[in-house]
mmCIF file of C-alpha atoms in Angstrom:
data_model
loop_
_atom_site.group_PDB
_atom_site.id
_atom_site.type_symbol
_atom_site.label_atom_id
_atom_site.label_comp_id
_atom_site.label_asym_id
_atom_site.label_seq_id
_atom_site.Cartn_x
_atom_site.Cartn_y
_atom_site.Cartn_z
ATOM 1 C CA MET A 123 51.208 11.991 -5.670
ATOM 2 C CA ILE A 124 53.449 14.827 -6.906
ATOM 3 C CA PRO A 125 53.746 18.232 -5.162
ATOM 4 C CA ARG A 126 52.296 21.288 -6.914
ATOM 5 C CA GLY A 127 54.740 22.876 -9.370
ATOM 6 C CA ILE A 128 56.497 22.558 -12.694
ATOM 7 C CA TYR A 129 58.797 19.593 -13.311
ATOM 8 C CA THR A 130 61.147 18.150 -15.863
ATOM 9 C CA VAL A 131 61.127 14.397 -16.389
ATOM 10 C CA ASP A 132 64.367 14.134 -14.361
ATOM 11 C CA GLU A 133 62.935 16.163 -11.459
ATOM 12 C CA ALA A 134 59.831 13.965 -11.414
ATOM 13 C CA ALA A 135 62.035 10.843 -11.414
ATOM 14 C CA ARG A 136 63.899 12.158 -8.353
ATOM 15 C CA LEU A 137 60.479 12.416 -6.659
ATOM 16 C CA GLY A 138 59.794 8.775 -7.540
ATOM 17 C CA VAL A 139 57.502 9.411 -10.514
ATOM 18 C CA SER A 140 58.351 7.356 -13.614
ATOM 19 C CA ARG A 141 57.771 8.363 -17.230
ATOM 20 C CA MET A 142 54.855 5.936 -17.386
ATOM 21 C CA GLN A 143 53.333 7.492 -14.279
ATOM 22 C CA LEU A 144 53.788 10.962 -15.829
ATOM 23 C CA SER A 145 51.793 9.824 -18.859
ATOM 24 C CA ALA A 146 49.052 8.413 -16.620
ATOM 25 C CA LEU A 147 48.924 11.644 -14.583
ATOM 26 C CA VAL A 148 48.560 13.655 -17.813
ATOM 27 C CA LYS A 149 45.715 11.372 -18.992
ATOM 28 C CA SER A 150 43.955 11.714 -15.622
ATOM 29 C CA GLY A 151 44.246 15.501 -15.720
ATOM 30 C CA GLU A 152 46.446 15.780 -12.616
ATOM 31 C CA LEU A 153 49.375 16.974 -14.750
ATOM 32 C CA GLU A 154 49.556 18.934 -17.976
ATOM 33 C CA ARG A 155 52.345 18.746 -20.520
ATOM 34 C CA LEU A 156 53.765 22.249 -21.031
ATOM 35 C CA SER A 157 56.452 21.306 -23.507
ATOM 36 C CA ARG A 158 58.585 18.333 -24.433
ATOM 37 C CA GLY A 159 59.893 16.978 -21.117
ATOM 38 C CA VAL A 160 58.250 19.668 -18.948
ATOM 39 C CA TYR A 161 55.085 19.064 -16.936
ATOM 40 C CA ALA A 162 53.000 21.054 -14.445
ATOM 41 C CA THR A 163 50.484 20.030 -11.839
ATOM 42 C CA ALA A 164 46.960 21.022 -12.852
ATOM 43 C CA GLY A 165 46.585 24.801 -12.600
ATOM 44 C CA ALA A 166 50.303 25.485 -12.084
ATOM 45 C CA GLY A 167 50.673 26.157 -15.804
ATOM 46 C CA ASN A 168 48.581 29.301 -15.455
ATOM 47 C CA VAL A 169 51.382 31.224 -13.740
ATOM 48 C CA ALA A 170 52.916 34.324 -15.241
ATOM 49 C CA MET A 171 55.692 33.718 -17.733
ATOM 50 C CA VAL A 172 55.161 29.970 -17.927
ATOM 51 C CA GLU A 173 57.084 29.912 -21.241
ATOM 52 C CA ALA A 174 60.122 31.444 -19.519
ATOM 53 C CA VAL A 175 59.853 28.839 -16.774
ATOM 54 C CA VAL A 176 59.745 26.081 -19.409
ATOM 55 C CA LEU A 177 62.918 27.425 -21.073
ATOM 56 C CA LYS A 178 64.667 27.694 -17.719
ATOM 57 C CA LYS A 179 63.646 24.135 -16.827
ATOM 58 C CA ARG A 180 65.107 23.006 -20.150
ATOM 59 C CA SER A 181 68.437 24.695 -19.215
ATOM 60 C CA VAL A 182 68.360 27.269 -22.016
ATOM 61 C CA ASP A 183 70.778 30.194 -21.508
ATOM 62 C CA PHE A 184 68.623 33.307 -22.025
ATOM 63 C CA VAL A 185 67.531 36.628 -20.541
ATOM 64 C CA LEU A 186 63.951 37.900 -20.863
ATOM 65 C CA ALA A 187 64.093 40.964 -23.070
ATOM 66 C CA LEU A 188 62.130 43.566 -25.008
ATOM 67 C CA GLU A 189 58.336 43.067 -24.920
ATOM 68 C CA SER A 190 58.500 40.251 -22.340
ATOM 69 C CA ALA A 191 60.706 42.348 -20.045
ATOM 70 C CA LEU A 192 58.255 45.249 -20.420
ATOM 71 C CA ARG A 193 55.536 42.975 -19.071
ATOM 72 C CA VAL A 194 57.676 41.875 -16.122
ATOM 73 C CA HIS A 195 58.405 45.510 -15.217
ATOM 74 C CA ASP A 196 54.674 46.426 -15.474
ATOM 75 C CA PHE A 197 55.125 48.803 -18.396
ATOM 76 C CA THR A 198 52.123 47.117 -19.976
ATOM 77 C CA SER A 199 49.457 44.544 -19.225
ATOM 78 C CA ALA A 200 49.380 43.403 -22.858
ATOM 79 C CA THR A 201 50.636 39.903 -23.504
ATOM 80 C CA PRO A 202 53.261 39.791 -26.273
ATOM 81 C CA HIS A 203 52.542 37.500 -29.236
ATOM 82 C CA ALA A 204 55.725 35.580 -28.373
ATOM 83 C CA LEU A 205 58.245 35.194 -25.586
ATOM 84 C CA TRP A 206 61.053 37.698 -26.285
ATOM 85 C CA ILE A 207 64.482 36.547 -25.161
ATOM 86 C CA ALA A 208 68.088 37.574 -25.624
ATOM 87 C CA MET A 209 70.750 34.951 -26.166
ATOM 88 C CA PRO A 210 74.499 35.202 -26.682
ATOM 89 C CA ARG A 211 75.505 35.658 -30.311
ATOM 90 C CA GLY A 212 76.010 32.237 -31.878
ATOM 91 C CA ALA A 213 73.695 30.415 -29.450
ATOM 92 C CA ARG A 214 71.192 28.022 -30.982
ATOM 93 C CA THR A 215 67.551 29.121 -30.873
ATOM 94 C CA PRO A 216 65.591 26.706 -28.670
ATOM 95 C CA SER A 217 63.096 24.370 -30.282
ATOM 96 C CA VAL A 218 59.865 24.748 -28.305
ATOM 97 C CA ASP A 219 56.095 24.376 -28.714
ATOM 98 C CA PHE A 220 55.353 28.100 -28.327
ATOM 99 C CA PRO A 221 56.392 31.243 -30.239
ATOM 100 C CA VAL A 222 59.772 32.690 -29.271
ATOM 101 C CA GLU A 223 61.432 35.824 -30.640
ATOM 102 C CA VAL A 224 65.194 35.764 -30.154
ATOM 103 C CA VAL A 225 67.647 38.647 -30.332
ATOM 104 C CA HIS A 226 71.305 37.700 -30.326
ATOM 105 C CA VAL A 227 73.572 39.930 -28.263
ATOM 106 C CA ASP A 228 77.359 40.292 -28.125
ATOM 107 C CA ALA A 229 78.928 38.461 -25.198
ATOM 108 C CA SER A 230 80.289 41.729 -23.772
ATOM 109 C CA ALA A 231 76.770 43.171 -23.468
ATOM 110 C CA TYR A 232 74.802 39.993 -22.712
ATOM 111 C CA GLN A 233 75.270 39.966 -18.908
ATOM 112 C CA LYS A 234 74.868 43.716 -18.352
ATOM 113 C CA GLY A 235 71.656 45.005 -16.760
ATOM 114 C CA VAL A 236 70.388 41.603 -15.666
ATOM 115 C CA GLU A 237 68.012 41.203 -12.724
ATOM 116 C CA VAL A 238 66.592 37.964 -11.335
ATOM 117 C CA HIS A 239 62.833 37.523 -10.909
ATOM 118 C CA GLU A 240 61.026 34.480 -9.577
ATOM 119 C CA PHE A 241 58.075 32.864 -11.367
ATOM 120 C CA ASN A 242 56.419 29.840 -9.782
ATOM 121 C CA GLY A 243 59.538 29.197 -7.694
ATOM 122 C CA VAL A 244 61.895 29.358 -10.681
ATOM 123 C CA ARG A 245 64.504 32.120 -10.906
ATOM 124 C CA VAL A 246 64.555 33.743 -14.361
ATOM 125 C CA ARG A 247 66.958 36.438 -15.571
ATOM 126 C CA VAL A 248 65.320 39.607 -16.928
ATOM 127 C CA TYR A 249 66.886 42.789 -18.278
ATOM 128 C CA SER A 250 66.352 45.854 -16.051
ATOM 129 C CA ALA A 251 63.818 48.516 -17.019
ATOM 130 C CA ALA A 252 66.545 50.892 -18.260
ATOM 131 C CA ARG A 253 68.302 48.168 -20.262
ATOM 132 C CA THR A 254 64.946 47.121 -21.748
ATOM 133 C CA VAL A 255 64.168 50.642 -22.987
ATOM 134 C CA ALA A 256 67.648 50.984 -24.499
ATOM 135 C CA ASP A 257 67.192 47.575 -26.167
ATOM 136 C CA LEU A 258 63.820 48.659 -27.583
ATOM 137 C CA PHE A 259 65.583 51.532 -29.332
ATOM 138 C CA LYS A 260 68.344 49.209 -30.555
ATOM 139 C CA PHE A 261 65.808 46.762 -31.990
ATOM 140 C CA ARG A 262 63.261 49.404 -33.043
ATOM 141 C CA GLY A 263 63.208 47.916 -36.534
ATOM 142 C CA ARG A 264 61.756 44.691 -35.075
ATOM 143 C CA VAL A 265 59.528 46.047 -32.297
ATOM 144 C CA GLY A 266 58.641 49.483 -33.677
ATOM 145 C CA LEU A 267 59.689 52.978 -32.663
ATOM 146 C CA ASP A 268 56.246 53.671 -31.138
ATOM 147 C CA LEU A 269 56.756 50.926 -28.547
ATOM 148 C CA ALA A 270 60.225 52.263 -27.686
ATOM 149 C CA LEU A 271 58.883 55.808 -27.289
ATOM 150 C CA ASP A 272 55.950 54.673 -25.119
ATOM 151 C CA ALA A 273 58.318 52.679 -22.908
ATOM 152 C CA LEU A 274 60.680 55.645 -22.608
ATOM 153 C CA LYS A 275 57.845 57.941 -21.557
ATOM 154 C CA THR A 276 56.421 55.382 -19.099
ATOM 155 C CA GLY A 277 59.802 54.603 -17.567
ATOM 156 C CA LEU A 278 60.727 58.243 -17.072
ATOM 157 C CA SER A 279 57.298 59.301 -15.757
ATOM 158 C CA ARG A 280 57.161 56.395 -13.277
ATOM 159 C CA ARG A 281 60.823 56.940 -12.345
ATOM 160 C CA LEU A 282 61.665 53.317 -13.042
ATOM 161 C CA PHE A 283 65.195 54.420 -13.945
ATOM 162 C CA SER A 284 67.309 57.545 -14.091
ATOM 163 C CA VAL A 285 68.368 59.256 -17.308
ATOM 164 C CA ASP A 286 71.997 58.427 -16.435
ATOM 165 C CA GLU A 287 71.162 54.730 -16.098
ATOM 166 C CA LEU A 288 69.245 54.753 -19.383
ATOM 167 C CA MET A 289 72.060 56.526 -21.219
ATOM 168 C CA ARG A 290 74.646 54.046 -19.867
ATOM 169 C CA TYR A 291 72.719 51.218 -21.588
ATOM 170 C CA ALA A 292 72.085 53.388 -24.648
ATOM 171 C CA ARG A 293 75.873 53.808 -25.031
ATOM 172 C CA LEU A 294 76.327 50.049 -24.541
ATOM 173 C CA ASN A 295 73.831 49.489 -27.398
ATOM 174 C CA ARG A 296 75.285 52.319 -29.502
ATOM 175 C CA VAL A 297 71.926 54.146 -29.624
ATOM 176 C CA ALA A 298 72.702 57.112 -27.351
ATOM 177 C CA ASN A 299 72.422 59.557 -30.268
ATOM 178 C CA VAL A 300 69.047 58.059 -31.173
ATOM 179 C CA ILE A 301 67.616 58.291 -27.634
ATOM 180 C CA ARG A 302 69.090 61.664 -26.606
ATOM 181 C CA PRO A 303 66.652 63.898 -28.588
ATOM 182 C CA TYR A 304 63.647 62.042 -27.148
ATOM 183 C CA VAL A 305 64.965 62.363 -23.588
ATOM 184 C CA GLU A 306 65.684 66.066 -24.123
ATOM 185 C CA GLY A 307 62.200 66.500 -25.583
ATOM 186 C CA TYR A 308 60.672 64.833 -22.539
ATOM 187 C CA PHE A 309 62.388 67.295 -20.200
ATOM 188 C CA GLY A 310 62.189 70.267 -22.579
#
């Protein structure tokens, strides 16, 4: 009745599926409820970053960051305990059915280093590998210095970014003096 994918209630209505039909499809197992107002055809909810897709479908302004961005850039295969997102300073944290870790970022830095990745047909903004490593150092008190150092080593060894690119984001985050000794140690 409904094509494979992830839908909001409004998107389903445009396809001719009423709220009552959505409920019946959930009861029959053809659809699963991912979050309030967001549904997926059976099996579609098993895509990568389904939580990010849910936030995007709910029109939340965010960028995947820190541990979640590491996963997108294949720094790690480990699944973070929560979806890590950046939001503009002052933005309201979304109310969702899954764990979300939010870092608030100044408006001047929020849009810098953003890439777009597609998950299950939905375009989601993600910080670049270099921006992610610089952010890990900025938020090392929340994520741990060990994670930042591992990401730095992985990013440099895999050549996911240049030192110049990394240092540009380190200056943006005001952590250039923190990162510099580790970069010099890597090449020293």
